[in-house]
Amino acid sequence: MDRGTNTPALVAEALALIAAPACACDGEGRIWAANAALVELAGCAVDGRPLVSLFCAHTAAAMAVEIRLSLAGERRWDGLVDRGLRGRPVEVRAKPLPAAAGAGAIFVFGDVVTFGDGQAALRGRLLEQAAVVEHAPVGIAVTLPDLVKSCNPRMAGMLGYTPEELVNHSPAKVFATHALYEAFIGEAVLVLTTGSLFEKNEVPLRRRDGSTIWCRIRAKAVDMSAREAGTVWIVEDVTEARQALTEIQAIMTNASIGIFFTRERIITRYNDCFGAMFGYGPGEVLGQPTRVLYADDDAFVDMGRRAYGVLRTGGSFKTETTMVHRNGTPMWVNLIGYAVNPEELGTGTMVWMIEDRTGEKAAEESLRNALLENQAILDNAVLGIAVVENGRTLHCNRKMEELFGHHNGTIEGLPVRDLYPDDAGWQRARDETRRDFEAGHVHMAEYELARRDGTRFWARLSGRPFDMADRGGRSVWLIDDVTAQREAADALRRARDELEVRVQERTAELQAEIVERRQAEARVHHMAYHDALTGLPNRALLSDRLDRALLAARRERLKLALLFIDLDRFKTINDSLGHAAGDHLLKEVAWRLCRVVRASDTVARLGGDEFVVLVPGVHAAEECGAVGDKIIEALAAPVDFEGRDLHISPSIGICLYPDDGQDVASLMRKADAAMYYAKAAGRNNYQFYAEPMNAAAARHFELETHLRGALQREEFVLFYQPIVGTQDGRVQGLEVLLRWRHPEQGLVAPDDFIPILEENGLIVPVGEWVIRRACEQSMAWQRAGLPALPLAVNLSARQFVHRGLMQAIRTIVDDTGIDPGLLEFEITETALMQHGGQTLETLGQIYSMGIRLSIDDFGTGYSSLAYLKRFPVRKIKIDRAFVRDLETSSEDQAIVAAVMALAGSLQMAVVAEGVENEAQLALLRRAGCEFAQGYLFARPVDAEAIPALLQKPD
C-alpha cells in the first residue's frame, strides 16, 4: 500500500480514539494498524495478519468475500470471531480508506450480543452470507492441501459435478493430468506462501464429461499463520471470451485487406496484410506515429483533421487518399476508420481498414471518360467479414450488416440460406464451397445475394476453413459487393464501339494479367510441395524430409533406407490405353504404397512412373527387404479401369544410410542405380545397392545420353542375317537387325541399347528409320542385279501401338517404290496379345497393303489361340530358347512338334531361330520345319557383305 509519511500514525491515533475494536487493512486484506480493543477481542497480536484469519475457519469463505467487497465500498456484515472452542458473534462495519491513504479500508467491530440474542442474530446473518456464496455468479471453493474443503454450487456446476462430489476429494480430479495439477499448485504456492493474491487468467480445467473449460482463477490463503485455515479460490468461466478472441485473431490473420489499430495516432496493432502492403515486418512499426504512412507533414495533418472530425461525431470515416510505401513509392488506398469504443469517440482506440487500389486506380484512369459514375461506386467499395458455422452466421462486422441491410447485430445467428434469393443459388454455392474445402482450396466465386428488404446484389465471396484439418467446421468469409463492377462491365460492353481500340486492348491485358496471376498463385500453392496427380509429397518435400531424417539418423545413430521404385511397362499402358488409364494407375499405385508402409515413412512421387519411399529408423537391411516384399505384393493385384484389368509390377532399388551414402544426392543416385539393376534382373524385384552398380549406372546414363543424338549423327547401321530353307540351304529372305556404332565404344550390343530406346520412346523414330533404310537398301540391291528377297523387320510393342505407324509405312513404301510383298513385319507374341481389337485393326491394315506378318519369339509369351486364328499372320518364328537344347531335351522336341502341328493346322510357315549345328537342323527337318536361321548358316553381316553371300555356290 502506498501511504503518505504521516498517514500510518494518523490512522493509528484515530483507531485508538475508537472505543470499539477496530483496525485498518491494506488492499490485500492484511491488518497494518489496530487498537488495543481489537487485540483484546482477538486474544493475540494482530498486526500483519490477514483479517480473515480472525474469524472461525468454517466461515472463512464467506468472510473473505465480505472483506473483498468492503475494500470497494461501505458495508455492514456479521461474523464469528474465533475464540477457541466457541466463536464470538460480532457486527463489522467497513469503510474504504481515503484516496490519499492508499488502497484499503477501516473495519470496526461491534458485539451483536448487546442487541439481543447475539447467537441467533449472527446465525441469521451467516445464513444470509451463505446464501450470497451459494448464489454467487462465480465459483468459490476453500481447500486444504490436496483436499476440497467446501465449494458453492456454481463451482461444482461449471465442472459438471455436484458439491458433494467435489468436497473431501483432491482438486486434481478437475485437471487433465496429475502433472498439470502439480505444476499449477507449485506455481500457486510460490505466490500464496508470501501472503499475496494469486491470479491466473487462463487455466484449462477438465469437466466431468472430459471436455475442457477455460477459467480465470484467483486465490488467497485464509491465514498464513494457520495452514489449517486453508485457501479461498475464486473461479470464473472465460471459455466464451477466449473463443471470441480466437475468432477475432482469425479474421485479422485471414483478411485480404490491411487492418491496423491506433490510439492518439500511434500504431498499436496491425495484421500481416497491412505489413505486406506497406513493406513492414511483424511488429516493426508498433508504437510509431501514423506519419510514416504519409508523404509529408501537410498530408498527415490534413488527414487527421478530416478523419477525427468525423470520428468524434460517432460516425465511420471513409475516404480514398494517397499514402507511401516504406520505400517511398506512392500508393492509392481506400481507407475506412471507426472507433473501437463508442464511449471514447476520437480519443480512444481506432480501427482502420485499408485497401490498396493503386492498380485499379491506374485502370480507372484510362476509362475515366466512359465510367465516371461507376468509378464513384468502386471508390467507395466496402468489404464484409463473417464467421460461419453449421450454416449460421456467428459473427460479422458492421460492413457486413450494411451490405445486407441489417443493424445492431440482427444478422448474427441468421441462417446463411436467408442471404440468398432462392434455394437454387444457395444449393449451388453450398456444393461448390464443399468441393473446394474438401480439396483444401480457398473458395472464391461470385453469387447473387439478397438484402433484408428483398433487393438483390452480386457479391464476390472468398472463404476458407479456420482449421484445414476440420474442413466442415467453422469458416471465415470475405464479402465484397461487385454489383457496380458488373454494371460497369455491362456499360463497357454497350459502349465498346465508341471506346478507343487502346482502351479495349488495355482492358483485355488487365483481365489476362488477373487470370494469369490467379492461375499462377493456384499452381504455386498446389504444386509447391505435393504432386498434383497423386497428392503425394513431390521432389522438393521429399528432399526436405530426407534432410531432416538424415539429421535424426545421425543424432540417434540409426540407419535409414531409400527405396527407388519404377513401374515396369508403365509407358506401354500409358501409350496404348491413354493418359486417363495411366493417371488412374498412378493414383492407385500411390494409394497402395501408402497403405503398406508405416505412418512414419514417406511415399513421394518424383514424376512419371517413379516413386520413392523413405523409411527412417531402420536397424537392419532385412527390414528393407520386408518393405520391398510388401510393395511387390501390394502391386501384384490387377487394377480395374473401365472393365480392363491393368497389371503393373515394380522394379525397386534400395540403398541405406550411412552404408551407401551420407547425403541426399548420393542416396538418390545410388537408389536409382540399384533400381536399374532390378530391371536388368527381370523386373518385379528389388535389389540392394552394391558399389559396381555405380559403373553400370554411369554406363547406362552415358548410353542414354549418346542415344538421343545417335540418329541425327547417323551412328545406326543395319545388319542382315539370312533365312534359309532347311531342305536345300538356299537363302529365302533376310532379317534386318539394328546395330549402333558408338564413336568411342564401337559396336554396342542390341541388348544394351534397344531397351533404352524402348524406355525413352526413341524406338518410334528409330524404328521408322530402320524400315526406310531397309527398303532403300533392297531397291539398291535390285538395281545392282541381285534377286529381290523378302526383308523381315522387327516392330517393337511401342512402335506397333503408335498412332502414326500406318501413315509412316505408307509413306516409306511410296517414297522408296518397294514392292510391299517384299516386306515382312515381325511382332512379338506379347505385343499381339496385349491390345485386342486395336491389334486386329492394325494387322488388318498392314495385311491389306500386301505386307506379310510373322510372330517373333513364339512360345515365350502368353498365346491365345482364339486370337491367333483371327490374326492375318502367315509365319511363326520358334524362339532360340527351344532350339538351343533340342538334341538333348525331349521337352523342347515336343514343343517344336506341337508348334509345327499348330502351324500346319493354321496354314502358317515356321522359322526356327538360333540353329547352330547339324544335329539341330536334322531334328528340325524331321519335324517338318521349312526355314531356319542361325550361326550354322551365317552370322549377321552389313549390307556390303550381302552380294557375296547371295552369290555363293549352293
XYZ file of C-alpha atoms in Angstrom, residues 108-745:
638
model
C -14.943 -1.510 13.270
C -16.238 -4.464 15.340
C -19.394 -4.337 17.496
C -20.631 -7.029 19.843
C -24.013 -8.212 18.494
C -24.848 -9.695 21.935
C -25.700 -6.183 23.091
C -28.510 -6.085 20.537
C -30.404 -9.164 21.721
C -29.811 -12.782 21.169
C -26.401 -12.484 19.540
C -26.122 -16.075 18.517
C -29.497 -16.017 16.818
C -28.767 -12.745 15.081
C -25.354 -14.000 13.947
C -26.849 -17.248 12.712
C -29.325 -15.294 10.593
C -26.618 -13.104 9.131
C -24.359 -16.063 8.468
C -27.253 -17.721 6.645
C -27.571 -14.586 4.540
C -23.851 -14.689 3.783
C -24.060 -18.372 2.960
C -26.913 -17.566 0.576
C -24.693 -14.976 -1.149
C -21.902 -17.536 -1.598
C -24.452 -20.171 -2.625
C -25.822 -17.995 -5.440
C -22.630 -16.188 -6.391
C -22.115 -15.950 -10.208
C -18.545 -17.225 -9.811
C -17.199 -20.468 -8.424
C -15.960 -20.290 -4.794
C -14.065 -23.060 -3.028
C -11.995 -23.481 0.138
C -9.211 -26.073 0.041
C -6.779 -27.645 2.426
C -3.604 -29.203 0.992
C -4.797 -31.648 -1.734
C -8.385 -31.567 -0.397
C -11.508 -29.593 -1.322
C -12.925 -28.406 1.999
C -16.038 -26.693 0.591
C -17.408 -25.220 -2.650
C -20.521 -23.438 -3.848
C -22.964 -24.870 -6.448
C -21.625 -22.583 -9.188
C -18.139 -24.035 -8.749
C -19.422 -27.616 -8.966
C -21.853 -26.850 -11.807
C -19.183 -25.292 -14.011
C -17.251 -28.577 -13.825
C -20.294 -30.852 -14.210
C -20.314 -32.120 -10.610
C -22.475 -31.689 -7.528
C -20.806 -30.047 -4.494
C -20.865 -33.388 -2.653
C -18.822 -34.980 -5.497
C -16.018 -32.420 -5.080
C -15.930 -31.862 -1.295
C -13.408 -34.093 0.537
C -11.763 -35.047 -2.790
C -8.475 -33.987 -4.332
C -8.663 -30.960 -6.670
C -6.532 -32.997 -9.105
C -9.706 -34.608 -10.499
C -10.582 -31.361 -12.346
C -7.207 -31.258 -14.166
C -6.476 -33.225 -17.360
C -3.412 -34.882 -15.827
C -1.886 -35.096 -12.378
C 1.280 -33.478 -13.751
C -0.706 -30.395 -14.815
C -2.248 -30.230 -11.336
C 1.146 -30.469 -9.631
C 2.579 -27.744 -11.890
C -0.395 -25.429 -11.189
C -0.255 -25.961 -7.384
C 3.512 -25.422 -7.413
C 3.050 -22.092 -9.214
C 0.242 -21.039 -6.819
C 2.119 -21.996 -3.641
C 5.053 -19.763 -4.611
C 2.675 -16.794 -4.529
C 0.324 -17.811 -1.711
C 3.120 -18.511 0.790
C 4.187 -14.879 0.509
C 0.698 -13.782 1.565
C -0.001 -12.330 -1.906
C -3.034 -12.779 -4.093
C -2.524 -15.496 -6.724
C -4.104 -14.776 -10.106
C -4.002 -16.675 -13.428
C -6.134 -15.569 -16.360
C -6.399 -18.784 -18.413
C -6.297 -22.216 -16.779
C -7.671 -25.306 -18.592
C -9.804 -27.483 -16.288
C -11.444 -30.790 -17.129
C -15.187 -31.160 -16.776
C -16.752 -34.389 -15.631
C -17.585 -35.326 -19.270
C -13.926 -34.888 -20.260
C -14.398 -31.565 -22.073
C -12.136 -28.589 -21.332
C -13.278 -25.368 -19.689
C -11.012 -22.296 -19.553
C -11.116 -20.362 -16.269
C -9.703 -17.239 -14.618
C -8.570 -18.191 -11.085
C -7.762 -16.014 -8.064
C -6.714 -17.410 -4.693
C -5.752 -16.181 -1.230
C -4.567 -18.016 1.859
C -7.155 -17.597 4.674
C -4.492 -17.335 7.391
C -0.793 -17.519 6.668
C -0.090 -18.440 10.319
C -2.598 -21.290 10.343
C -2.260 -23.690 7.448
C -5.432 -25.482 8.525
C -7.384 -22.302 7.722
C -6.961 -23.258 4.046
C -7.109 -21.265 0.811
C -10.075 -19.457 -0.793
C -10.365 -19.842 -4.613
C -12.493 -17.681 -6.916
C -13.072 -19.307 -10.338
C -14.651 -17.599 -13.403
C -15.559 -19.316 -16.715
C -13.774 -17.444 -19.546
C -14.228 -20.075 -22.286
C -16.540 -17.968 -24.444
C -14.388 -14.857 -24.119
C -11.326 -16.838 -25.105
C -13.150 -18.258 -28.163
C -14.210 -14.767 -29.237
C -10.583 -13.601 -29.095
C -9.565 -16.578 -31.264
C -12.186 -15.705 -33.878
C -11.117 -12.054 -33.956
C -7.489 -13.115 -34.444
C -8.541 -15.426 -37.307
C -10.376 -12.579 -39.013
C -7.317 -10.355 -38.641
C -4.976 -13.047 -39.963
C -7.123 -14.116 -42.939
C -8.330 -10.690 -44.030
C -7.245 -9.783 -47.551
C -7.187 -6.087 -46.671
C -4.878 -4.188 -44.335
C -6.181 -3.681 -40.790
C -4.448 -1.612 -38.118
C -5.309 -0.035 -34.755
C -4.228 3.367 -33.439
C -4.519 5.360 -30.267
C -3.752 9.053 -30.447
C -2.460 8.364 -33.976
C 0.110 5.852 -32.667
C 0.072 2.393 -34.307
C -0.762 -0.191 -31.620
C -1.535 -3.281 -33.721
C -1.723 -4.388 -37.365
C -2.239 -7.551 -39.432
C 0.102 -9.272 -41.891
C -1.730 -7.849 -44.910
C -1.070 -4.295 -43.668
C 2.625 -5.102 -43.120
C 2.956 -6.661 -46.579
C 1.071 -3.763 -48.170
C 3.491 -1.155 -46.771
C 6.647 -3.303 -46.650
C 6.953 -3.688 -42.861
C 7.682 -6.850 -40.922
C 5.675 -8.099 -37.894
C 5.873 -5.572 -35.053
C 8.292 -3.300 -36.942
C 6.126 -0.142 -36.778
C 4.364 -0.767 -33.463
C 4.496 2.379 -31.327
C 5.284 4.666 -34.266
C 3.053 7.607 -35.364
C 0.959 7.074 -38.474
C 3.055 9.847 -40.012
C 5.214 7.100 -41.566
C 2.304 6.318 -43.914
C 2.158 9.809 -45.440
C 4.384 11.619 -47.906
C 4.688 14.826 -45.892
C 3.503 16.629 -42.753
C 0.760 18.513 -44.593
C -0.900 15.291 -45.762
C -0.608 13.804 -42.249
C -2.170 16.873 -40.572
C -4.912 17.201 -43.187
C -5.939 13.543 -42.830
C -6.064 13.855 -39.033
C -8.276 16.939 -39.270
C -10.723 15.363 -41.686
C -10.807 11.861 -40.133
C -11.076 12.768 -36.454
C -13.604 15.466 -37.232
C -15.916 12.656 -38.408
C -14.908 10.070 -35.804
C -15.643 12.407 -32.894
C -19.284 12.568 -34.021
C -19.615 8.790 -33.715
C -19.612 8.064 -37.464
C -17.215 5.981 -39.519
C -14.671 7.719 -41.720
C -14.266 6.619 -45.336
C -12.017 8.115 -47.968
C -9.639 7.422 -50.822
C -6.248 9.012 -50.490
C -2.571 8.612 -51.273
C -0.089 7.049 -48.858
C 3.502 5.930 -49.270
C 5.171 2.533 -49.172
C 8.201 2.074 -46.955
C 10.413 2.551 -49.998
C 8.724 5.872 -50.798
C 6.506 4.583 -53.610
C 3.107 6.356 -53.679
C 0.041 4.159 -53.096
C -3.603 4.963 -53.784
C -5.680 3.395 -50.999
C -9.270 3.078 -49.822
C -9.293 3.939 -46.086
C -12.111 3.214 -43.608
C -11.893 4.013 -39.884
C -14.132 3.929 -36.828
C -13.847 3.984 -33.047
C -13.465 0.657 -31.222
C -15.207 2.035 -28.132
C -18.154 4.370 -28.900
C -17.645 5.989 -25.497
C -14.149 7.160 -26.497
C -15.021 8.839 -29.794
C -11.995 10.471 -31.334
C -9.754 9.822 -28.302
C -9.657 6.070 -27.742
C -8.544 3.175 -29.917
C -9.417 3.411 -33.630
C -9.555 0.549 -36.106
C -8.704 1.225 -39.735
C -9.229 -0.952 -42.796
C -7.119 -0.129 -45.807
C -7.265 -1.488 -49.346
C -4.529 -0.943 -51.918
C -6.280 0.291 -55.040
C -3.208 1.515 -56.913
C -3.653 -0.939 -59.796
C -7.384 -0.351 -60.022
C -6.826 3.399 -59.969
C -4.468 3.180 -62.936
C -7.020 1.148 -64.888
C -9.827 3.526 -63.999
C -7.828 6.498 -65.261
C -7.841 5.030 -68.790
C -11.617 4.544 -68.648
C -12.497 7.741 -66.809
C -14.446 9.397 -69.687
C -16.770 6.389 -70.091
C -17.063 5.167 -66.461
C -17.278 8.264 -64.207
C -20.494 7.180 -62.492
C -19.272 3.622 -61.918
C -15.886 4.948 -60.729
C -17.548 6.622 -57.745
C -19.131 3.304 -56.743
C -15.801 1.468 -56.952
C -14.001 4.157 -54.972
C -16.389 3.629 -52.022
C -16.483 -0.168 -52.138
C -16.762 -1.888 -48.731
C -15.840 -5.333 -47.531
C -17.903 -7.541 -45.220
C -16.323 -10.120 -42.902
C -18.284 -13.001 -41.334
C -17.633 -16.171 -39.323
C -19.922 -19.093 -40.243
C -20.523 -22.430 -38.532
C -23.179 -25.106 -39.117
C -24.919 -22.959 -41.717
C -25.325 -19.928 -39.449
C -23.579 -16.573 -39.219
C -21.841 -16.468 -35.836
C -20.155 -13.085 -36.085
C -19.850 -10.314 -38.646
C -18.537 -6.789 -38.927
C -20.532 -3.591 -39.420
C -19.859 -3.567 -43.176
C -21.454 -6.982 -43.493
C -24.599 -5.646 -41.828
C -24.633 -2.635 -44.141
C -24.309 -4.870 -47.200
C -27.410 -6.880 -46.229
C -29.443 -4.051 -44.671
C -29.171 -5.342 -41.082
C -28.215 -3.445 -37.943
C -27.488 -3.915 -34.234
C -26.316 -7.492 -34.595
C -29.537 -8.841 -36.160
C -27.530 -10.738 -38.783
C -25.662 -12.783 -36.168
C -27.232 -16.211 -35.747
C -29.107 -15.813 -39.037
C -29.067 -18.872 -41.351
C -26.798 -18.306 -44.327
C -29.654 -19.550 -46.531
C -31.554 -16.316 -45.757
C -28.823 -14.312 -47.529
C -29.638 -15.973 -50.895
C -32.683 -15.093 -53.020
C -33.661 -18.703 -53.779
C -32.850 -22.338 -52.938
C -31.116 -22.980 -56.267
C -28.489 -20.278 -55.721
C -27.933 -21.357 -52.118
C -27.524 -25.021 -53.051
C -25.076 -24.218 -55.870
C -22.933 -22.081 -53.572
C -23.042 -24.778 -50.881
C -21.955 -27.560 -53.267
C -19.118 -25.512 -54.789
C -17.901 -24.471 -51.330
C -17.888 -28.048 -50.046
C -15.968 -29.225 -53.122
C -13.242 -26.579 -52.710
C -12.947 -27.050 -48.928
C -12.631 -30.832 -49.255
C -9.887 -30.297 -51.848
C -8.072 -27.970 -49.424
C -8.681 -24.858 -51.546
C -9.896 -21.386 -50.714
C -13.353 -20.957 -52.240
C -13.737 -17.812 -54.332
C -16.755 -17.126 -56.540
C -19.441 -14.586 -57.331
C -23.098 -15.139 -56.364
C -26.347 -13.182 -56.388
C -27.409 -12.392 -52.795
C -30.480 -10.796 -51.219
C -30.705 -7.890 -48.753
C -33.111 -7.781 -45.861
C -35.653 -5.780 -47.917
C -35.568 -8.357 -50.729
C -33.412 -6.431 -53.177
C -30.648 -8.423 -54.844
C -26.995 -7.675 -55.482
C -23.931 -9.509 -56.754
C -21.100 -10.252 -54.346
C -17.685 -11.808 -54.555
C -17.288 -14.377 -51.749
C -13.935 -15.643 -50.540
C -13.968 -18.262 -47.771
C -11.702 -20.742 -46.063
C -11.919 -23.043 -43.012
C -10.382 -21.883 -39.740
C -8.710 -25.288 -39.452
C -7.816 -27.176 -42.647
C -7.914 -30.399 -40.619
C -11.608 -29.749 -39.871
C -12.869 -28.591 -43.259
C -16.525 -28.942 -42.301
C -16.201 -26.762 -39.207
C -16.057 -23.035 -38.662
C -15.051 -20.845 -41.609
C -14.293 -17.171 -42.265
C -15.707 -15.280 -45.256
C -14.957 -12.020 -47.024
C -17.882 -10.465 -48.929
C -17.349 -7.700 -51.468
C -20.216 -6.005 -53.314
C -19.340 -6.326 -57.007
C -22.660 -5.126 -58.369
C -21.030 -1.908 -59.511
C -18.261 -3.805 -61.301
C -20.835 -5.937 -63.148
C -22.805 -2.832 -64.096
C -19.571 -1.230 -65.236
C -18.799 -4.270 -67.382
C -22.269 -4.053 -68.943
C -21.776 -0.366 -69.628
C -18.398 -1.093 -71.154
C -19.895 -3.717 -73.478
C -22.658 -1.321 -74.531
C -20.103 1.363 -75.292
C -17.396 -0.847 -76.846
C -17.996 0.530 -80.379
C -17.432 4.050 -79.084
C -14.339 3.390 -76.981
C -10.883 3.651 -78.460
C -9.057 0.494 -79.504
C -6.326 1.260 -76.991
C -8.817 1.067 -74.103
C -10.113 -2.294 -75.292
C -6.581 -3.684 -75.563
C -5.647 -2.381 -72.123
C -8.792 -3.879 -70.596
C -8.042 -7.246 -72.171
C -4.445 -7.065 -70.932
C -5.602 -6.338 -67.385
C -8.068 -9.218 -67.448
C -5.403 -11.557 -68.813
C -2.950 -10.464 -66.115
C -5.534 -11.091 -63.394
C -6.378 -14.545 -64.749
C -2.707 -15.410 -65.208
C -1.853 -14.222 -61.688
C -4.679 -16.222 -60.141
C -3.730 -19.321 -62.094
C -0.071 -18.927 -61.158
C -0.920 -18.466 -57.488
C -3.160 -21.515 -57.568
C -0.491 -23.625 -59.253
C 2.247 -22.498 -56.886
C 0.042 -23.108 -53.858
C -0.993 -26.575 -55.024
C 2.263 -27.798 -56.508
C 4.848 -26.246 -54.201
C 5.258 -29.336 -52.082
C 2.887 -32.002 -53.412
C 2.348 -33.907 -56.620
C -0.735 -32.579 -58.421
C -1.977 -36.001 -59.582
C -1.488 -38.262 -56.552
C -1.301 -35.757 -53.702
C 1.970 -37.369 -52.556
C 4.980 -35.286 -51.492
C 6.970 -34.130 -54.509
C 10.711 -33.967 -55.000
C 11.087 -30.725 -53.011
C 9.214 -32.033 -49.964
C 10.995 -35.412 -50.188
C 14.363 -33.654 -50.181
C 13.369 -31.649 -47.094
C 12.136 -34.726 -45.232
C 15.204 -36.700 -46.238
C 17.448 -33.915 -44.899
C 15.633 -33.986 -41.559
C 15.636 -37.779 -41.460
C 19.415 -37.788 -42.060
C 19.918 -35.381 -39.139
C 17.791 -37.592 -36.881
C 19.604 -40.728 -38.027
C 22.992 -39.168 -37.260
C 21.789 -37.969 -33.871
C 20.224 -41.305 -32.872
C 22.853 -43.427 -34.669
C 20.261 -45.313 -36.683
C 20.037 -46.286 -40.323
C 17.508 -45.132 -42.859
C 16.554 -46.635 -46.188
C 15.634 -45.143 -49.541
C 13.576 -47.282 -51.939
C 13.537 -46.047 -55.562
C 10.535 -47.557 -57.409
C 9.986 -47.590 -61.171
C 6.826 -49.174 -62.629
C 7.579 -51.865 -65.214
C 5.949 -51.398 -68.639
C 4.011 -48.363 -67.474
C 4.819 -46.470 -70.670
C 3.244 -49.257 -72.721
C -0.029 -48.974 -70.783
C 0.040 -45.186 -70.917
C 0.718 -45.093 -74.665
C -1.752 -47.813 -75.608
C -4.713 -47.008 -73.330
C -4.178 -43.265 -72.950
C -3.250 -40.878 -70.176
C -6.542 -41.395 -68.362
C -5.632 -45.019 -67.751
C -2.072 -44.043 -66.829
C -3.247 -41.411 -64.345
C -5.731 -43.839 -62.792
C -2.978 -46.425 -62.440
C -0.566 -43.931 -60.841
C -3.159 -42.846 -58.256
C -3.952 -46.473 -57.423
C -0.231 -47.270 -57.030
C 0.185 -44.230 -54.760
C -2.719 -45.388 -52.591
C -1.366 -48.934 -52.319
C 2.137 -47.733 -51.436
C 0.774 -45.521 -48.642
C -1.271 -48.435 -47.342
C 1.652 -50.840 -46.915
C 4.215 -48.515 -45.300
C 4.292 -47.138 -41.772
C 2.821 -43.805 -40.789
C 6.349 -42.531 -40.105
C 7.516 -43.426 -43.631
C 7.271 -41.025 -46.578
C 5.953 -42.003 -50.012
C 6.806 -39.464 -52.725
C 6.327 -39.234 -56.468
C 9.236 -37.789 -58.425
C 7.353 -37.671 -61.719
C 6.294 -40.059 -64.446
C 6.177 -43.568 -63.023
C 8.943 -43.018 -60.443
C 8.169 -43.231 -56.723
C 10.419 -43.068 -53.662
C 9.773 -44.496 -50.191
C 11.793 -43.058 -47.273
C 11.997 -45.494 -44.335
C 13.629 -43.945 -41.216
C 14.636 -45.795 -38.079
C 15.990 -48.920 -39.822
C 18.022 -51.342 -37.713
C 18.944 -53.956 -40.319
C 18.784 -54.420 -44.104
C 16.295 -57.276 -43.671
C 13.657 -54.732 -42.669
C 14.037 -53.043 -46.065
C 13.647 -56.373 -47.806
C 10.374 -56.882 -45.945
C 9.172 -53.485 -47.146
C 10.149 -54.384 -50.711
C 8.205 -57.667 -50.479
C 5.128 -55.824 -49.221
C 5.292 -53.343 -52.094
C 5.643 -56.113 -54.699
C 2.725 -57.985 -53.125
C 0.560 -54.842 -52.945
C 1.091 -54.054 -56.640
C 0.564 -57.627 -57.810
C -3.241 -57.414 -57.788
C -4.717 -56.102 -61.083
C -6.081 -52.569 -61.260
C -9.570 -52.260 -62.709
C -10.078 -49.450 -65.238
C -13.196 -49.232 -67.373
C -13.668 -53.003 -67.320
C -9.994 -53.777 -68.043
C -7.551 -55.416 -65.648
C -4.293 -53.456 -65.713
C -1.228 -55.344 -64.469
C 1.778 -53.497 -63.139
C 4.919 -54.544 -61.294
C 7.715 -52.578 -59.629
C 11.471 -52.579 -60.017
C 12.891 -51.403 -56.682
C 16.350 -50.146 -55.855
C 17.335 -49.934 -52.163
C 20.193 -48.068 -50.527
C 20.979 -47.463 -46.842
C 22.357 -44.597 -44.815
C 25.147 -44.468 -43.771
C 26.362 -47.599 -45.568
C 25.783 -46.336 -49.129
C 25.817 -42.553 -48.793
C 25.905 -39.590 -46.407
C 23.778 -37.022 -48.254
C 20.574 -36.682 -50.243
C 22.198 -36.571 -53.688
C 24.327 -39.694 -53.264
C 21.500 -41.715 -51.709
C 19.098 -40.804 -54.533
C 21.724 -41.591 -57.168
C 22.592 -44.960 -55.691
C 18.978 -45.999 -55.115
C 18.348 -45.143 -58.776
C 21.328 -47.267 -59.817
C 20.039 -50.197 -57.759
C 16.643 -49.816 -59.428
C 18.216 -50.250 -62.882
C 19.833 -53.441 -61.612
C 16.392 -54.653 -60.528
C 15.120 -54.025 -64.058
C 18.088 -55.866 -65.523
C 17.388 -58.765 -63.141
C 13.993 -59.371 -64.748
C 11.847 -56.637 -63.155
C 9.279 -57.167 -60.378
C 12.043 -57.495 -57.761
C 14.214 -55.386 -55.504
C 17.989 -55.034 -55.435
C 20.232 -53.559 -52.737
C 22.878 -51.136 -53.884
C 26.351 -52.527 -54.477
C 29.393 -50.484 -55.467
C 29.716 -51.931 -59.021
C 26.283 -50.511 -59.742
C 27.824 -47.049 -59.948
C 29.766 -48.043 -63.024
C 26.717 -49.764 -64.531
C 24.527 -46.747 -63.814
C 27.137 -44.441 -65.290
C 27.316 -46.592 -68.420
C 23.510 -46.678 -68.669
C 23.364 -42.897 -68.340
C 26.148 -42.425 -70.877
C 24.436 -44.711 -73.381
C 21.087 -42.983 -72.904
C 22.727 -39.567 -73.356
C 24.540 -40.570 -76.549
C 21.476 -42.372 -77.920
C 19.462 -39.153 -78.015
C 21.649 -37.816 -80.814
C 22.724 -41.055 -82.449
C 20.040 -40.956 -85.154
C 20.947 -37.413 -86.207
C 24.658 -38.278 -86.167
C 23.966 -41.340 -88.415
C 25.564 -43.762 -85.955
C 22.969 -46.503 -86.513
C 23.679 -49.193 -89.101
C 21.725 -52.196 -90.372
C 22.984 -55.779 -90.377
C 21.298 -58.650 -92.185
C 21.056 -62.358 -91.317
C 19.904 -64.855 -93.977
C 16.816 -67.032 -93.505
C 17.402 -70.291 -95.404
C 15.362 -73.296 -96.442
C 16.052 -76.304 -94.241
C 15.980 -78.724 -97.172
C 18.205 -77.027 -99.739
C 20.008 -74.313 -97.735
C 19.044 -71.576 -100.207
C 18.584 -68.028 -98.893
C 14.852 -67.321 -98.747
C 14.978 -63.932 -97.047
C 16.921 -61.593 -94.798
C 16.182 -60.494 -91.233
C 17.003 -56.792 -90.692
C 18.959 -56.188 -87.454
C 19.737 -52.782 -85.891
C 23.263 -52.054 -84.670
C 24.762 -48.942 -83.047
C 28.313 -47.962 -83.937
C 29.346 -45.863 -80.932
C 32.116 -43.351 -81.841
C 34.239 -44.468 -78.861
C 32.992 -47.941 -77.862
